[in-house]
Amino acid sequence: MSATRDDEVDAGPEMVRPRATEPLLSVRNLTVEFDTEDGAVKAVTDLSYDLNAGETLAIMGESGSGKSVSVQALMGLLPTPPARVVAGQVHLDGQDLLKMPERRKREVRGAEIAMIFQDPLTSLNPVFKVGWQLGEMVRLHEGVSRRAARDRAVQLMEQVGIPNPKQRANQFPHQFSGGMRQRAMIAMALALSPKVLVADEPTTALDVTVQAQIMELLGQIQEATDMAMILITHDLGVVASVADRVLVMYGGRCVETAAAEEFYANPGHPYSQGLMASVPRLLSDIDRLIPIDGQPPSLINLPAGCAFHPRCIHANDNSCVSERPELIERFASDGRGRQVACHRFGEL
Amino acid sequence: MAPILEVEGLVKNYKEQRAFKRGRLGTVQAVSGIDLTVEAGQTHGLVGESGCGKSTVARTLLRLQEPTAGAARFEGRDLFTMSKSELRDVRREIQIIFQDPFASLNPRMTVQTIVSEPWIIHEQLSKSELDGRVADLLGRVGLNPEHANRYPHQFSGGQRQRIGIARALALEPKLIVCDEPVSALDVSIQAQVVNLLRDIQAERGLSYLFIAHDLAVVRHISDVVSVMYLGKIVETGSRQEIFENAHHPYTQALLSAIPEPDPVTERSRQRRVLEGDVPSPVDPPSGCRFRTRCWKATEICAAEEPLLKDDGIGHPVACHHPEPAEVALAL
């Protein structure tokens, strides 16, 4: 009933294996634009990150920061047109996801990289039974019989903690509660034991007690399978409880990336600092929240210089307004560095 | 301090609605007899998860929906028995701010019309007087008065919520019911709106009934907090009591379920993960409604409904086995 997250404590000798030199997933210079009547929307610009097996990377940002588009691009889920992947490579185990033909992409999706979404009701087909939808996935990818697929579906549902999986497999999505639907989605995503799970706001639509159940389930699965996870969220609390690394997006770009402990102890970018100061705490009283003034920028018409400068309390009149700050390695205490895109880093 | 609002035994049942009407339709017991007091100048936070009935409380208090039973006295007058014309008068003094700033503003009205509509209904004012007042009010909630002739779609979510707040403030109410006012907003914008609500309260001494599911926001803004589960209040008390001395297992589970934005705390924190889902309000469990998910439930919990009372704990709790949280959970 109660569970502790003890990440390192039980790491026996078999858990200590040398890290492969190549990361499992490597995203380089990913740039995505949408063509609209008002011009090109630069949804994601020059985004790069690495992900190792068993690791959780949290991509944080507010609505319109490009966080969801960035993962939809690597899953090949963006409608084209209007979306265009303008540049970039996404290597999963050595193969470039963006360059492979659609047929191959279909094989890779689900089998090697799978995704769960914010709203499980719209991601399940309302006219098919949940068990059938789960089984279909297995049938298409593994070519097993209907009966075998059905059995596998029931087994998967049991694995993700859906009570009475046999009966539940015969029900339609609307007969499931929100939490159960998300479990069904997770079961579907895990059906083919992917190496990477992309979770796009998996608990945003759920109540906190159900959120705790789902995050616990994802943690257990990750521990058992060494699956890597990309977690898209705006919730600083959820990130703190599960992430190994954090990547903050603003105006379509990465403005900071760091190990989670370091990020929370010492956020480097003024936007990250602003986010920390603007959330109320559950375990302590804060006298007054310090909000970030203004609004997130429009991706059609990003401010010149640093995209955050109109809202930044530290912005100067020179470089901040005229020159876009590069994402620069600042100091490296965990071996993989912490990168911050701010002209005034170090001066403040 | 005198209470501005006293709710007693509020009940709201709905007829169950189904797309395909087969079998007997049941009764949805959305709110099943709650008592609640809002002190003048204070904020009473009402928290609970979706479906617990908290929004129904808000809507029945303003009689946007008619209550099934109970009384609600606003400065001594019962909101539930008063006539239409009395109600119209009293609505000047009680206003509501809704969750969704996209659905609660008429897309065909300019901000000027939206904000001045309460004055047009309740007061006779000249055009120039109206313009001046709208400009003042927009300025107060942090909007540019020059934007008065724009339409809601030209504003962002946070700005729209400010328009909603301006509309609620127009008649200088004494009580504002805030139904999830910040949950649709981005993190950085949430803080702006929370601060605005607090500043206005400090300036005008008004009272809030603040309904939300985000306990961190509730902790930040409330003087008194009540926790709802499946149509009933399970625990109520001062902010300090609820957040630092919670005795109801549901409150404790709720608090432990919420991750704190600090990885160091999170790694040392034990989590009480509740099993299962909230039961249907059509057929709530007998006795204590939380017993089906409670790790402490015994026979008495199924047989007898626990009353909301203070047994020397310092605040009222509705539980047969109230205990302080285990230390690891409270951390």
Short mmCIF file of C-alpha atoms in Angstrom, two decimals, chain A residues 18-343:
data_model
loop_
_atom_site.label_atom_id
_atom_site.label_comp_id
_atom_site.label_asym_id
_atom_site.label_seq_id
_atom_site.Cartn_x
_atom_site.Cartn_y
_atom_site.Cartn_z
CA PRO A 18 29.03 -0.29 -17.94
CA ARG A 19 27.11 2.49 -19.64
CA ALA A 20 27.15 2.13 -23.38
CA THR A 21 29.11 4.95 -24.91
CA GLU A 22 26.25 5.65 -27.32
CA PRO A 23 23.09 6.93 -25.68
CA LEU A 24 19.92 4.95 -26.36
CA LEU A 25 18.15 7.94 -27.83
CA SER A 26 19.92 10.93 -29.20
CA VAL A 27 18.11 14.00 -30.52
CA ARG A 28 20.19 16.57 -32.39
CA ASN A 29 19.19 20.03 -33.57
CA LEU A 30 15.53 19.10 -33.96
CA THR A 31 13.65 21.97 -35.60
CA VAL A 32 9.94 21.86 -36.37
CA GLU A 33 7.84 24.53 -38.05
CA PHE A 34 4.15 24.83 -38.77
CA ASP A 35 2.98 26.66 -41.86
CA THR A 36 0.09 28.96 -41.06
CA GLU A 37 -1.60 31.85 -42.82
CA ASP A 38 0.23 34.23 -40.54
CA GLY A 39 3.63 32.76 -41.35
CA ALA A 40 5.82 29.95 -40.09
CA VAL A 41 5.38 29.04 -36.44
CA LYS A 42 8.71 27.97 -35.02
CA ALA A 43 7.37 25.36 -32.62
CA VAL A 44 10.71 23.72 -31.84
CA THR A 45 14.13 25.14 -32.64
CA ASP A 46 17.49 23.44 -32.37
CA LEU A 47 16.56 20.97 -29.64
CA SER A 48 19.18 18.40 -28.62
CA TYR A 49 19.30 15.85 -25.84
CA ASP A 50 20.46 12.32 -25.00
CA LEU A 51 18.67 9.63 -23.09
CA ASN A 52 20.16 6.45 -21.60
CA ALA A 53 18.40 3.20 -20.74
CA GLY A 54 16.59 3.32 -17.42
CA GLU A 55 16.79 7.08 -17.29
CA THR A 56 13.95 9.57 -16.99
CA LEU A 57 14.20 12.91 -18.72
CA ALA A 58 11.55 15.48 -17.87
CA ILE A 59 10.80 18.09 -20.53
CA MET A 60 9.16 21.03 -18.81
CA GLY A 61 7.52 24.11 -20.17
CA GLU A 62 4.29 26.03 -20.32
CA SER A 63 1.61 25.68 -22.97
CA GLY A 64 2.99 26.67 -26.32
CA SER A 65 6.62 26.10 -25.34
CA GLY A 66 6.99 23.33 -27.92
CA LYS A 67 7.38 20.45 -25.48
CA SER A 68 4.62 18.26 -26.93
CA VAL A 69 5.50 19.03 -30.55
CA SER A 70 9.08 17.99 -29.92
CA VAL A 71 8.09 14.46 -28.94
CA GLN A 72 5.36 14.16 -31.55
CA ALA A 73 8.04 14.94 -34.12
CA LEU A 74 10.24 12.10 -32.99
CA MET A 75 7.28 9.73 -32.91
CA GLY A 76 6.38 10.82 -36.44
CA LEU A 77 2.91 11.84 -35.30
CA LEU A 78 2.83 15.38 -36.64
CA PRO A 79 0.38 16.10 -39.45
CA THR A 80 2.46 17.10 -42.47
CA PRO A 81 1.45 19.63 -43.75
CA PRO A 82 1.16 21.96 -41.85
CA ALA A 83 4.06 20.66 -39.75
CA ARG A 84 7.55 20.31 -41.21
CA VAL A 85 10.59 18.87 -39.56
CA VAL A 86 13.02 21.41 -40.92
CA ALA A 87 16.21 19.96 -39.51
CA GLY A 88 17.60 17.49 -37.07
CA GLN A 89 18.36 13.85 -36.41
CA VAL A 90 16.77 11.47 -33.95
CA HIS A 91 18.85 8.34 -33.40
CA LEU A 92 17.31 5.45 -31.53
CA ASP A 93 19.80 2.62 -31.13
CA GLY A 94 21.71 3.88 -34.12
CA GLN A 95 18.81 4.28 -36.58
CA ASP A 96 17.54 7.71 -37.60
CA LEU A 97 13.81 7.84 -36.85
CA LEU A 98 13.25 10.88 -39.05
CA LYS A 99 14.83 9.41 -42.16
CA MET A 100 13.35 5.92 -42.19
CA PRO A 101 10.49 5.06 -44.55
CA GLU A 102 6.94 5.11 -43.15
CA ARG A 103 6.74 1.29 -43.15
CA ARG A 104 9.78 0.92 -40.99
CA LYS A 105 8.56 3.74 -38.75
CA ARG A 106 5.38 1.79 -38.11
CA GLU A 107 7.45 -1.20 -36.98
CA VAL A 108 9.57 0.90 -34.67
CA ARG A 109 6.67 2.77 -33.12
CA GLY A 110 5.24 0.66 -30.35
CA ALA A 111 8.00 -1.93 -30.53
CA GLU A 112 10.92 0.30 -29.68
CA ILE A 113 9.43 3.63 -28.75
CA ALA A 114 5.90 4.02 -27.44
CA MET A 115 3.83 6.90 -26.23
CA ILE A 116 1.05 7.63 -23.75
CA PHE A 117 -1.03 10.77 -23.89
CA GLN A 118 -2.66 13.23 -21.54
CA ASP A 119 -6.22 12.33 -22.33
CA PRO A 120 -6.69 8.56 -22.38
CA LEU A 121 -10.32 8.84 -23.47
CA THR A 122 -9.49 10.46 -26.79
CA SER A 123 -6.57 8.10 -27.39
CA LEU A 124 -8.67 4.95 -27.05
CA ASN A 125 -11.14 4.07 -29.78
CA PRO A 126 -14.62 4.37 -28.24
CA VAL A 127 -16.26 1.72 -30.44
CA PHE A 128 -13.88 -1.17 -29.74
CA LYS A 129 -13.52 -3.15 -26.56
CA VAL A 130 -10.40 -2.31 -24.56
CA GLY A 131 -9.11 -5.89 -24.71
CA TRP A 132 -9.51 -5.96 -28.47
CA GLN A 133 -7.58 -2.70 -28.87
CA LEU A 134 -4.76 -4.01 -26.75
CA GLY A 135 -4.69 -7.31 -28.63
CA GLU A 136 -4.72 -5.62 -32.02
CA MET A 137 -1.38 -4.04 -31.24
CA VAL A 138 0.15 -7.42 -30.46
CA ARG A 139 -1.46 -9.03 -33.51
CA LEU A 140 -0.20 -6.41 -35.92
CA HIS A 141 3.33 -6.39 -34.64
CA GLU A 142 3.84 -10.03 -33.74
CA GLY A 143 1.38 -11.75 -36.05
CA VAL A 144 -0.05 -13.99 -33.32
CA SER A 145 -3.55 -15.49 -33.41
CA ARG A 146 -6.60 -13.63 -32.15
CA ARG A 147 -6.90 -15.92 -29.18
CA ALA A 148 -3.24 -15.49 -28.23
CA ALA A 149 -3.58 -11.72 -28.63
CA ARG A 150 -6.59 -11.72 -26.35
CA ASP A 151 -4.81 -13.69 -23.67
CA ARG A 152 -1.87 -11.36 -23.92
CA ALA A 153 -4.22 -8.36 -23.56
CA VAL A 154 -5.69 -9.78 -20.35
CA GLN A 155 -2.21 -10.50 -19.04
CA LEU A 156 -1.07 -6.94 -19.83
CA MET A 157 -4.11 -5.49 -18.11
CA GLU A 158 -3.32 -7.53 -15.04
CA GLN A 159 0.26 -6.33 -15.13
CA VAL A 160 -0.78 -2.66 -14.95
CA GLY A 161 -3.10 -3.32 -12.03
CA ILE A 162 -6.51 -3.34 -13.67
CA PRO A 163 -8.78 -5.40 -11.39
CA ASN A 164 -10.80 -8.26 -12.98
CA PRO A 165 -8.85 -8.03 -16.24
CA LYS A 166 -10.90 -10.80 -17.91
CA GLN A 167 -14.17 -8.93 -17.53
CA ARG A 168 -12.56 -5.55 -18.08
CA ALA A 169 -11.14 -6.68 -21.43
CA ASN A 170 -14.70 -7.03 -22.67
CA GLN A 171 -15.66 -3.49 -21.72
CA PHE A 172 -15.56 -0.29 -23.75
CA PRO A 173 -13.37 2.69 -22.83
CA HIS A 174 -16.30 4.72 -21.51
CA GLN A 175 -16.89 2.06 -18.86
CA PHE A 176 -13.43 2.75 -17.44
CA SER A 177 -12.58 5.52 -14.97
CA GLY A 178 -9.90 8.04 -15.92
CA GLY A 179 -7.21 6.23 -13.96
CA MET A 180 -8.17 2.85 -15.41
CA ARG A 181 -8.09 4.26 -18.93
CA GLN A 182 -4.62 5.59 -18.36
CA ARG A 183 -3.61 2.14 -17.08
CA ALA A 184 -5.06 0.62 -20.25
CA MET A 185 -3.03 3.11 -22.32
CA ILE A 186 0.08 2.18 -20.38
CA ALA A 187 -0.66 -1.51 -20.96
CA MET A 188 -0.91 -0.81 -24.68
CA ALA A 189 2.30 1.19 -24.69
CA LEU A 190 4.13 -1.60 -22.86
CA ALA A 191 2.72 -4.45 -24.95
CA LEU A 192 5.83 -4.78 -27.08
CA SER A 193 8.36 -3.90 -24.35
CA PRO A 194 9.61 -0.65 -25.88
CA LYS A 195 13.02 0.72 -25.00
CA VAL A 196 11.71 4.25 -24.68
CA LEU A 197 8.37 5.41 -23.33
CA VAL A 198 7.24 8.93 -24.13
CA ALA A 199 4.67 10.11 -21.59
CA ASP A 200 3.00 13.37 -22.64
CA GLU A 201 1.36 14.86 -19.54
CA PRO A 202 0.24 11.38 -18.43
CA THR A 203 -1.37 12.52 -15.19
CA THR A 204 -2.52 16.07 -15.94
CA ALA A 205 -6.13 15.01 -16.45
CA LEU A 206 -6.15 12.81 -13.34
CA ASP A 207 -6.82 13.43 -9.67
CA VAL A 208 -3.82 13.55 -7.37
CA THR A 209 -4.48 10.23 -5.66
CA VAL A 210 -4.79 8.58 -9.09
CA GLN A 211 -1.73 10.47 -10.29
CA ALA A 212 0.20 8.91 -7.43
CA GLN A 213 -0.99 5.45 -8.52
CA ILE A 214 0.04 6.00 -12.14
CA MET A 215 3.46 7.47 -11.30
CA GLU A 216 4.10 4.58 -8.93
CA LEU A 217 3.16 2.10 -11.67
CA LEU A 218 5.45 3.77 -14.21
CA GLY A 219 8.29 3.74 -11.67
CA GLN A 220 7.83 0.01 -11.00
CA ILE A 221 7.77 -0.81 -14.71
CA GLN A 222 10.86 1.23 -15.31
CA GLU A 223 12.71 -0.49 -12.51
CA ALA A 224 11.74 -3.93 -13.82
CA THR A 225 12.51 -3.31 -17.48
CA ASP A 226 15.21 -0.62 -17.55
CA MET A 227 13.03 1.32 -19.96
CA ALA A 228 13.95 4.93 -20.61
CA MET A 229 11.27 7.56 -20.25
CA ILE A 230 10.66 11.04 -21.57
CA LEU A 231 8.13 12.75 -19.35
CA ILE A 232 6.47 15.88 -20.69
CA THR A 233 4.90 17.93 -17.92
CA HIS A 234 4.46 21.37 -16.44
CA ASP A 235 4.25 20.04 -12.88
CA LEU A 236 7.41 20.82 -10.93
CA GLY A 237 6.36 18.39 -8.21
CA VAL A 238 5.94 15.39 -10.52
CA VAL A 239 9.30 16.15 -12.11
CA ALA A 240 11.00 16.29 -8.71
CA SER A 241 9.60 12.92 -7.74
CA VAL A 242 10.69 10.94 -10.82
CA ALA A 243 13.14 12.72 -13.10
CA ASP A 244 16.87 12.08 -13.38
CA ARG A 245 17.38 14.98 -15.73
CA VAL A 246 15.37 18.09 -16.51
CA LEU A 247 15.10 20.04 -19.75
CA VAL A 248 13.26 23.36 -19.69
CA MET A 249 11.76 24.74 -22.89
CA TYR A 250 10.75 28.31 -23.53
CA GLY A 251 9.63 29.74 -26.84
CA GLY A 252 10.45 26.50 -28.65
CA ARG A 253 14.02 26.26 -27.40
CA CYS A 254 15.82 24.53 -24.61
CA VAL A 255 16.87 27.22 -22.14
CA GLU A 256 18.29 24.94 -19.47
CA THR A 257 19.10 21.30 -18.96
CA ALA A 258 20.61 19.76 -15.84
CA ALA A 259 20.49 16.83 -13.44
CA ALA A 260 17.30 17.03 -11.40
CA GLU A 261 18.88 17.59 -7.96
CA GLU A 262 21.10 20.28 -9.33
CA PHE A 263 18.28 21.94 -11.21
CA TYR A 264 16.08 22.18 -8.13
CA ALA A 265 18.88 23.15 -5.77
CA ASN A 266 20.23 25.82 -8.06
CA PRO A 267 18.18 26.68 -11.14
CA GLY A 268 20.42 28.51 -13.61
CA HIS A 269 18.10 30.27 -16.03
CA PRO A 270 16.02 33.22 -14.81
CA TYR A 271 12.94 31.51 -16.26
CA SER A 272 13.65 28.35 -14.24
CA GLN A 273 14.22 30.49 -11.16
CA GLY A 274 10.95 32.27 -11.86
CA LEU A 275 9.05 29.01 -12.10
CA MET A 276 10.43 27.84 -8.75
CA ALA A 277 9.44 31.08 -7.04
CA SER A 278 5.94 31.08 -8.48
CA VAL A 279 4.68 27.73 -7.20
CA PRO A 280 3.12 27.45 -3.76
CA ARG A 281 4.47 24.65 -1.57
CA LEU A 282 2.51 21.90 0.09
CA LEU A 283 4.85 21.33 3.01
CA SER A 284 5.60 24.89 4.03
CA ASP A 285 4.04 28.33 4.11
CA ILE A 286 5.32 30.94 1.70
CA ASP A 287 4.59 34.54 2.46
CA ARG A 288 4.09 35.67 -1.11
CA LEU A 289 4.48 34.02 -4.48
CA ILE A 290 6.75 35.77 -6.92
CA PRO A 291 5.11 35.45 -10.33
CA ILE A 292 6.79 35.85 -13.69
CA ASP A 293 5.29 38.98 -15.18
CA GLY A 294 3.76 39.05 -18.64
CA GLN A 295 2.74 36.26 -20.96
CA PRO A 296 4.57 33.47 -22.77
CA PRO A 297 5.64 34.67 -26.23
CA SER A 298 3.91 33.94 -29.52
CA LEU A 299 5.91 31.43 -31.54
CA ILE A 300 5.15 33.33 -34.76
CA ASN A 301 6.68 36.49 -33.50
CA LEU A 302 9.35 35.65 -30.96
CA PRO A 303 11.06 38.56 -29.23
CA ALA A 304 14.47 39.48 -30.63
CA GLY A 305 17.50 38.50 -28.60
CA CYS A 306 16.61 36.23 -25.71
CA ALA A 307 12.97 35.14 -26.06
CA PHE A 308 12.53 35.51 -22.31
CA HIS A 309 13.91 39.06 -22.03
CA PRO A 310 10.53 40.90 -21.94
CA ARG A 311 9.62 38.93 -18.79
CA CYS A 312 13.08 38.71 -17.27
CA ILE A 313 13.93 40.73 -14.19
CA HIS A 314 17.65 40.46 -15.00
CA ALA A 315 17.53 41.48 -18.67
CA ASN A 316 19.94 44.21 -19.73
CA ASP A 317 19.55 46.64 -22.64
CA ASN A 318 22.38 45.25 -24.72
CA SER A 319 22.96 41.60 -25.43
CA CYS A 320 19.67 40.38 -23.93
CA VAL A 321 17.56 42.36 -26.41
CA SER A 322 19.78 42.03 -29.46
CA GLU A 323 21.52 38.68 -29.38
CA ARG A 324 20.10 35.23 -28.79
CA PRO A 325 22.02 33.50 -25.99
CA GLU A 326 23.54 30.15 -26.94
CA LEU A 327 22.92 27.10 -24.83
CA ILE A 328 26.34 26.82 -23.18
CA GLU A 329 27.90 24.18 -20.95
CA ARG A 330 28.28 25.88 -17.60
CA PHE A 331 29.81 23.43 -15.19
CA ALA A 332 29.71 19.72 -15.02
CA SER A 333 29.27 18.02 -11.67
CA ASP A 334 27.54 14.88 -12.97
CA GLY A 335 29.78 14.33 -15.96
CA ARG A 336 27.17 15.29 -18.50
CA GLY A 337 27.02 18.92 -17.81
CA ARG A 338 24.49 21.55 -17.18
CA GLN A 339 23.59 23.86 -19.99
CA VAL A 340 22.02 27.26 -19.66
CA ALA A 341 21.13 29.77 -22.36
CA CYS A 342 21.49 33.13 -20.65
CA HIS A 343 23.78 36.09 -21.30
#
